GROMACS .gro file of C-alpha atoms in nm:
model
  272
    1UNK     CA    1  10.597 -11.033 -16.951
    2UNK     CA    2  10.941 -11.146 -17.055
    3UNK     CA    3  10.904 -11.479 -16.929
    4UNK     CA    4  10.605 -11.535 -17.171
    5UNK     CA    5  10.737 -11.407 -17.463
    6UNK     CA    6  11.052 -11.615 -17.445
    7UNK     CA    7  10.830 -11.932 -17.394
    8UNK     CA    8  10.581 -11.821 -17.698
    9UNK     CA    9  10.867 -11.850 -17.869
   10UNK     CA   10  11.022 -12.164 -17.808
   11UNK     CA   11  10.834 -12.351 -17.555
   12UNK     CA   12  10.708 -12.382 -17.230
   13UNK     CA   13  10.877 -12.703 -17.179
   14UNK     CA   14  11.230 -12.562 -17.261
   15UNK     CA   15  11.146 -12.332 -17.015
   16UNK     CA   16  11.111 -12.587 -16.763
   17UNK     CA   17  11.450 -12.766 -16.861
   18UNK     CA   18  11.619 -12.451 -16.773
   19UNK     CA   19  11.439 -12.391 -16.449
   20UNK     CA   20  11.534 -12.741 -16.339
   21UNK     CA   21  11.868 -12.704 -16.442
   22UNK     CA   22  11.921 -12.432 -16.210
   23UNK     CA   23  11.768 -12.549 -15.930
   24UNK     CA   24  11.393 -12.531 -15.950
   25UNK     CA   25  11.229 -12.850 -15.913
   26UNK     CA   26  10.903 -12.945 -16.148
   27UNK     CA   27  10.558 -12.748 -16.035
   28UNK     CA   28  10.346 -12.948 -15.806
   29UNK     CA   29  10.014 -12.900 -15.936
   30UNK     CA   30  10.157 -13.083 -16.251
   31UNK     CA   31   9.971 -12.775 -16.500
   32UNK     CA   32  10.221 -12.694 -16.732
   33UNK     CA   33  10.109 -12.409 -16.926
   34UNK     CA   34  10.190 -12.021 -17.013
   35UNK     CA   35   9.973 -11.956 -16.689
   36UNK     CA   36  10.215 -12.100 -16.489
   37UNK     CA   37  10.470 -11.814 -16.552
   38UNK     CA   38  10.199 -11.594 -16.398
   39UNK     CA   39  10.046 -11.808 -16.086
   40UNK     CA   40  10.361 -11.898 -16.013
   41UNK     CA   41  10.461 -12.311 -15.935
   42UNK     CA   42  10.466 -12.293 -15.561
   43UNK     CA   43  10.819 -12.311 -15.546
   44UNK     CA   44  10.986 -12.293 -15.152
   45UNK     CA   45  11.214 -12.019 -15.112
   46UNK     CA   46  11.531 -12.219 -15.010
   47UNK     CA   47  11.455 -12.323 -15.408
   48UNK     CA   48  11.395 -11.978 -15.547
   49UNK     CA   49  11.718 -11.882 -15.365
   50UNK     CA   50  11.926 -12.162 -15.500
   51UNK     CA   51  11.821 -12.099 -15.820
   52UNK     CA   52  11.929 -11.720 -15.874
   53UNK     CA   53  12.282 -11.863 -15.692
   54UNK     CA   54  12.345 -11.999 -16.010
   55UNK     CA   55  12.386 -11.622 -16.138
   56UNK     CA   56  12.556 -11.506 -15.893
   57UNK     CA   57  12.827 -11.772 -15.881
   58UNK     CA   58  12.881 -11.709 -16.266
   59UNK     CA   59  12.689 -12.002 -16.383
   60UNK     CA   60  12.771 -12.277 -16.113
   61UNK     CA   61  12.623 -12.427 -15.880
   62UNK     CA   62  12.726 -12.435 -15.576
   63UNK     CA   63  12.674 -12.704 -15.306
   64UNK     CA   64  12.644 -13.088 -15.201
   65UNK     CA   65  12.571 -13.422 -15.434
   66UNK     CA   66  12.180 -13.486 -15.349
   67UNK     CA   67  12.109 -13.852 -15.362
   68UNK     CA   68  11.873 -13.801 -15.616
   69UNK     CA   69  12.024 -13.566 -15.947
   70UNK     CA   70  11.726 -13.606 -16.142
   71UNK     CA   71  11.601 -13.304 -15.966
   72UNK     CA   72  11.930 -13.127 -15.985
   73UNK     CA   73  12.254 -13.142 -15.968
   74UNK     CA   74  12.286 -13.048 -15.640
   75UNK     CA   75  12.193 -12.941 -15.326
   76UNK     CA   76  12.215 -12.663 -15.083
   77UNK     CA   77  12.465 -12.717 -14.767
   78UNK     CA   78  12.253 -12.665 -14.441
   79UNK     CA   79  12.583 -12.754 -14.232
   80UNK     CA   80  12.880 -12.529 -14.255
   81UNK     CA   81  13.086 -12.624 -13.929
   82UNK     CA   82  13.126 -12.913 -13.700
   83UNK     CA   83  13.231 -12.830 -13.337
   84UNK     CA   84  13.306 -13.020 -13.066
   85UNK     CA   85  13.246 -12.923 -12.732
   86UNK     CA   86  13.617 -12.805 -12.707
   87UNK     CA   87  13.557 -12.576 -12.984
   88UNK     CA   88  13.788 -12.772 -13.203
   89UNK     CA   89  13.654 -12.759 -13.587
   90UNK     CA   90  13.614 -13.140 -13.687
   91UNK     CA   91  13.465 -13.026 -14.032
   92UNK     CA   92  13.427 -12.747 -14.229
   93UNK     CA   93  13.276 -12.588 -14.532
   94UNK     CA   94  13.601 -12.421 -14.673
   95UNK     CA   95  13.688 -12.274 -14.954
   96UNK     CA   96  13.893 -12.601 -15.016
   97UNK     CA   97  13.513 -12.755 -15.008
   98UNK     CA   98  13.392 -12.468 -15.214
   99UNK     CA   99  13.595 -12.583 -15.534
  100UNK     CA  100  13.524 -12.925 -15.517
  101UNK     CA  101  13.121 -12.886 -15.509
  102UNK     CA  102  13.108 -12.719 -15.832
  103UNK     CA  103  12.873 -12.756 -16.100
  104UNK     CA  104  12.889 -12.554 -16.446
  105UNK     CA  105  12.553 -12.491 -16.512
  106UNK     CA  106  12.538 -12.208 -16.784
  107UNK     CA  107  12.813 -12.066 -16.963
  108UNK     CA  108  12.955 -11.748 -16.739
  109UNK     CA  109  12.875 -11.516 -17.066
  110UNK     CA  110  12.449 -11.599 -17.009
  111UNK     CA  111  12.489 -11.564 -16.644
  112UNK     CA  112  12.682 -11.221 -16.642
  113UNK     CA  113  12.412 -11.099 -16.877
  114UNK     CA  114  12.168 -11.193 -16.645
  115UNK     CA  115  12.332 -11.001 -16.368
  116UNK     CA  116  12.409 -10.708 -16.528
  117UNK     CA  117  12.027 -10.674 -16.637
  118UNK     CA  118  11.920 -10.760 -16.217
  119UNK     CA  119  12.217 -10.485 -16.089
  120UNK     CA  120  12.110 -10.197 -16.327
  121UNK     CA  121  12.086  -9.892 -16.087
  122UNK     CA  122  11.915  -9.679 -16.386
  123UNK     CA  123  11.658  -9.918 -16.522
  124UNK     CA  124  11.571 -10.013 -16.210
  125UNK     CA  125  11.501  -9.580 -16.103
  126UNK     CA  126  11.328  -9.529 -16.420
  127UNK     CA  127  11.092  -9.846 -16.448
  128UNK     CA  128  11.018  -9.793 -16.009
  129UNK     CA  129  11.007  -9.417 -16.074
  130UNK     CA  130  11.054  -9.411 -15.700
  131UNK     CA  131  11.362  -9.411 -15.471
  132UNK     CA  132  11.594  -9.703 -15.436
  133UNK     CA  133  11.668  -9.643 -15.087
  134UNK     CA  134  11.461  -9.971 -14.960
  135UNK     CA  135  11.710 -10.214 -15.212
  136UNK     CA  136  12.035 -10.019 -15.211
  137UNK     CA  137  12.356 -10.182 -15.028
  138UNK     CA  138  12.630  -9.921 -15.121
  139UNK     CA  139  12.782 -10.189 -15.334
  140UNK     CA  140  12.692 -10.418 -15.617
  141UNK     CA  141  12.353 -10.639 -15.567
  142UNK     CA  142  12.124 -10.807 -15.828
  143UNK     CA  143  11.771 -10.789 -15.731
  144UNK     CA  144  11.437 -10.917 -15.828
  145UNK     CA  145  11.165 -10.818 -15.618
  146UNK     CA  146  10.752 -10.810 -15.658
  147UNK     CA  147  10.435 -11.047 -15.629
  148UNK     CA  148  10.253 -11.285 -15.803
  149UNK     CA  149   9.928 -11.236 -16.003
  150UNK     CA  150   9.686 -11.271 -15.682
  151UNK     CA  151   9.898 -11.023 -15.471
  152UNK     CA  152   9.912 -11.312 -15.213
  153UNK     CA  153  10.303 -11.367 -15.205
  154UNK     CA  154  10.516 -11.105 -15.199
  155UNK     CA  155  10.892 -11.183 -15.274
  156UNK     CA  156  11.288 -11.078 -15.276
  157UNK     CA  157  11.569 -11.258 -15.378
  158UNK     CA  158  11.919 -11.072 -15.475
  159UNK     CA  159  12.300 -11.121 -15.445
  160UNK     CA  160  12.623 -11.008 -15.454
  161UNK     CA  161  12.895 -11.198 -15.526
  162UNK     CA  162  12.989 -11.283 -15.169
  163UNK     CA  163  12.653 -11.331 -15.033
  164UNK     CA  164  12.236 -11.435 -15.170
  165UNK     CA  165  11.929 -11.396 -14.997
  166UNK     CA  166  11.534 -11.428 -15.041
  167UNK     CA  167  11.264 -11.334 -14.868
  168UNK     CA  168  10.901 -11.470 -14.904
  169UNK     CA  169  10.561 -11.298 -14.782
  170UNK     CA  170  10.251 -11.431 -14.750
  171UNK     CA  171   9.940 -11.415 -14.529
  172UNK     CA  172   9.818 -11.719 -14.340
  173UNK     CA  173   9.478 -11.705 -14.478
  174UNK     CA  174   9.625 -11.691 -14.826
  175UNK     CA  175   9.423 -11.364 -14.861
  176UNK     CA  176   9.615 -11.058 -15.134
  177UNK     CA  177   9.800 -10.865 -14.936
  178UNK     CA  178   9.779 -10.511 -14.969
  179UNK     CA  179  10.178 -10.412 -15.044
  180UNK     CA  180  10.259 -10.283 -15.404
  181UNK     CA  181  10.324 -10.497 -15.686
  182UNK     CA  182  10.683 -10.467 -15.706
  183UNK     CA  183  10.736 -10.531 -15.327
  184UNK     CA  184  10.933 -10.222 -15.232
  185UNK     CA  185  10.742 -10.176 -14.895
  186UNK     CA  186  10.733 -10.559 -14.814
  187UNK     CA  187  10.993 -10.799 -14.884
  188UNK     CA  188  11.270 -10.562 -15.078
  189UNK     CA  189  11.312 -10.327 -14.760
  190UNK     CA  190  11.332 -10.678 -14.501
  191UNK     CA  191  11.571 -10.857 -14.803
  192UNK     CA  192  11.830 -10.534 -14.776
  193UNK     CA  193  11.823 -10.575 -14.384
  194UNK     CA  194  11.920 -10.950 -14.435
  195UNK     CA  195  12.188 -10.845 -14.710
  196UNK     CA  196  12.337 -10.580 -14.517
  197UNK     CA  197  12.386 -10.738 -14.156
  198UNK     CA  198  12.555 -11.056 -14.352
  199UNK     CA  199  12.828 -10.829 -14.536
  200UNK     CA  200  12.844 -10.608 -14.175
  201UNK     CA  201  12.870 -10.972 -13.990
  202UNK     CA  202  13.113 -11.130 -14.227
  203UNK     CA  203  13.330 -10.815 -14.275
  204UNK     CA  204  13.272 -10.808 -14.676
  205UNK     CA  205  13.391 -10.503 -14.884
  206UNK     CA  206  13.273 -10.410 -15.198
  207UNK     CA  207  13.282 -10.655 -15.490
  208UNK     CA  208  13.193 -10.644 -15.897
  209UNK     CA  209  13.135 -10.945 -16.121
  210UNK     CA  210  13.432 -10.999 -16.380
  211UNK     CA  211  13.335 -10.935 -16.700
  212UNK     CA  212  13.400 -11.250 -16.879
  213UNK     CA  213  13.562 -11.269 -17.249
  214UNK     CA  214  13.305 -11.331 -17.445
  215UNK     CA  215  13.086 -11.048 -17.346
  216UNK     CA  216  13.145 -10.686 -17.554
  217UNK     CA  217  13.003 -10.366 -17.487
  218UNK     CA  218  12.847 -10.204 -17.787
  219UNK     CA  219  12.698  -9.834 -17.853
  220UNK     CA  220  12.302  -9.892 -17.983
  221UNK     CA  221  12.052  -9.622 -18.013
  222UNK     CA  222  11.857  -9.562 -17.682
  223UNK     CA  223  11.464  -9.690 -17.810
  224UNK     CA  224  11.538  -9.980 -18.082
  225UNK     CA  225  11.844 -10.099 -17.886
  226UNK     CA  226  12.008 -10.095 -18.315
  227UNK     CA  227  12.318 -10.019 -18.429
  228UNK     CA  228  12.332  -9.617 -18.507
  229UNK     CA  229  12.366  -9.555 -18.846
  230UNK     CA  230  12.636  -9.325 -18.956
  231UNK     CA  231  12.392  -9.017 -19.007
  232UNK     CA  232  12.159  -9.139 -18.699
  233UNK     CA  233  12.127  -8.831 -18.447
  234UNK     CA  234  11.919  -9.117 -18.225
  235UNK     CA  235  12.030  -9.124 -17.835
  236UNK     CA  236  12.263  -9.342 -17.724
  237UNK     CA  237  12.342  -9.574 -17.464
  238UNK     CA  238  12.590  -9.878 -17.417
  239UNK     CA  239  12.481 -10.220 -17.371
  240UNK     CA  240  12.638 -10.556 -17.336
  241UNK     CA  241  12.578 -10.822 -17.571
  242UNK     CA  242  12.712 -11.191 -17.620
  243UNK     CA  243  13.021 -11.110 -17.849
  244UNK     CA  244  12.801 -11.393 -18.139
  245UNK     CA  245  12.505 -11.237 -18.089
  246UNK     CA  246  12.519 -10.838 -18.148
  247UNK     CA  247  12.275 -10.620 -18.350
  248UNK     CA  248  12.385 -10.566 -18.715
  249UNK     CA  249  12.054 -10.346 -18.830
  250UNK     CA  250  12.092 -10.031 -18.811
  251UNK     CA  251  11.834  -9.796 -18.645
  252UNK     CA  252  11.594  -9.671 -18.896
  253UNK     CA  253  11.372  -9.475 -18.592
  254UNK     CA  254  11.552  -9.179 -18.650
  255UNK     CA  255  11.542  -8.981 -18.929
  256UNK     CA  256  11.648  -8.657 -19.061
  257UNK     CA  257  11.373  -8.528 -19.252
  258UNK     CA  258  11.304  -8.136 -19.379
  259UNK     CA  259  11.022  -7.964 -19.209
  260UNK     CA  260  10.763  -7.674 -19.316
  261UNK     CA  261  10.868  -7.402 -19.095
  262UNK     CA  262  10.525  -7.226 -19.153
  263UNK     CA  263  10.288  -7.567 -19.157
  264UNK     CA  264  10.517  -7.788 -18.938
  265UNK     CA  265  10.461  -8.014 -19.167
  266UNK     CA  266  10.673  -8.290 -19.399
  267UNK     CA  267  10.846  -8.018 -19.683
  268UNK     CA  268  10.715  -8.086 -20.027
  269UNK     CA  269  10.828  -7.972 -20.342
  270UNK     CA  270  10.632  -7.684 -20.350
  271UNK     CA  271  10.774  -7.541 -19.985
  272UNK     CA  272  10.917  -7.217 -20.056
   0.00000   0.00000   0.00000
């Protein structure tokens, strides 16, 4: 599990500095462990959802001042328009609004990274090894979908860069629920309903995430994700890196190496 490795390595508390950061608030059960990245920290969906905003806005958050910012630095807007009973708008939430409820979070380089790992089309067919058809939009969308370690929640949260939205299952006796691990026949399928009648409803075409400067695509071999050496046969593949932090190894996997034709074996100096 990703999640664990990266807190192995530096610690589980850094981990939850970052989750706060972005929106998550501290677990309730007050158990602050490696476990906790499997159970899960009973975290509402409204929070889940606000958090992974943070991606998809490029690394800001997006919203209202809470009255309280040692939780986070802000909150989710619940009211979007005021009408009156003429239909006048007394308030709204513009874009004017929009760019003065801003908070830079992460840097837009981490975030984009983030999203381009969530809105891989391939990884996502080859790790499923099933059709996408449940968590495709015909457009862009970042997506993390599955359950937690009892099988009793089942979950969906993606984005585009218009538009976010999460979905949370779970059975009132708290019982496992009998959907499959990665949620593709629970919450994905309702999540790309919700997605698709918001970008029908709001009229939204087809947008991409701007690559910001200091992100770089690089060519590394396809298994050790190293830099091919110049006689490396290995298959390829481009990934993006943080333009500080590329590989510099090169890929010693591959090798060219003289074979036995009659032993298939490693040629010695006695092969004829």
């Amino acid at each position: 599990m990703p999640a664990v490795s990266v807190a192995s390595v530096t610690s589980i508390s850094q981990v939850l500095n970052t989750a706060q950061r972005i929106g998550l608030p501290s677990p309730t059960d007050n158990i602050f462990d490696l476990e906790l990245l499997e159970r899960g920290g009973h975290v509402s969906l409204l929070d889940m959802t606000y958090a992974y905003s943070v991606f998809a806005s490029q690394g800001y958050m997006v919203g209202i001042e809470p009255l309280d910012r040692s939780v986070r630095a802000r909150n989710p807007v619940a009211v979007l328009k005021i009408i009156d009973n003429d239909g006048q708008i007394l308030w709204e939430y513009n874009n004017e609004q929009i760019a003065l409820s801003r908070t830079n979070i992460l840097g837009p380089d981490l975030a984009y990274l983030v999203t381009d790992i969530l809105a891989d089309v391939n990884i996502r067919r080859n790790v499923l090894n099933t059709s996408l058809d449940m968590i495709d939009l015909g457009r862009p969308a970042a997506i993390v979908a599955g359950s937690t370690g009892g099988d009793d929640d089942n979950w969906a949260i993606g984005y585009t860069p218009q538009r976010i939205g999460g979905v949370h299952l779970s059975r009132e006796d708290g019982e496992a629920m009998s959907l499959d691990a990665n949620g593709l026949d629970g919450a994905a399928p309702i999540w790309q309903a919700l997605m698709q009648y918001m970008n029908d409803r709001d009229g939204l075409q087809a947008a991409t995430w701007p690559q910001p400067s200091g992100v770089a695509e690089y060519i590394v071999c396809e298994r050790s994700g190293l830099t091919p050496g110049a006689d490396s046969e290995c298959p390829r593949r481009t990934e993006i890196f943080l333009r500080d932090v590329v590989p510099t190894q090169e890929d010693i996997h591959w090798q060219t190496v003289i074979v036995n034709s009659n032993t298939g074996q490693l040629a010695t100096n006695d092969t004829p």
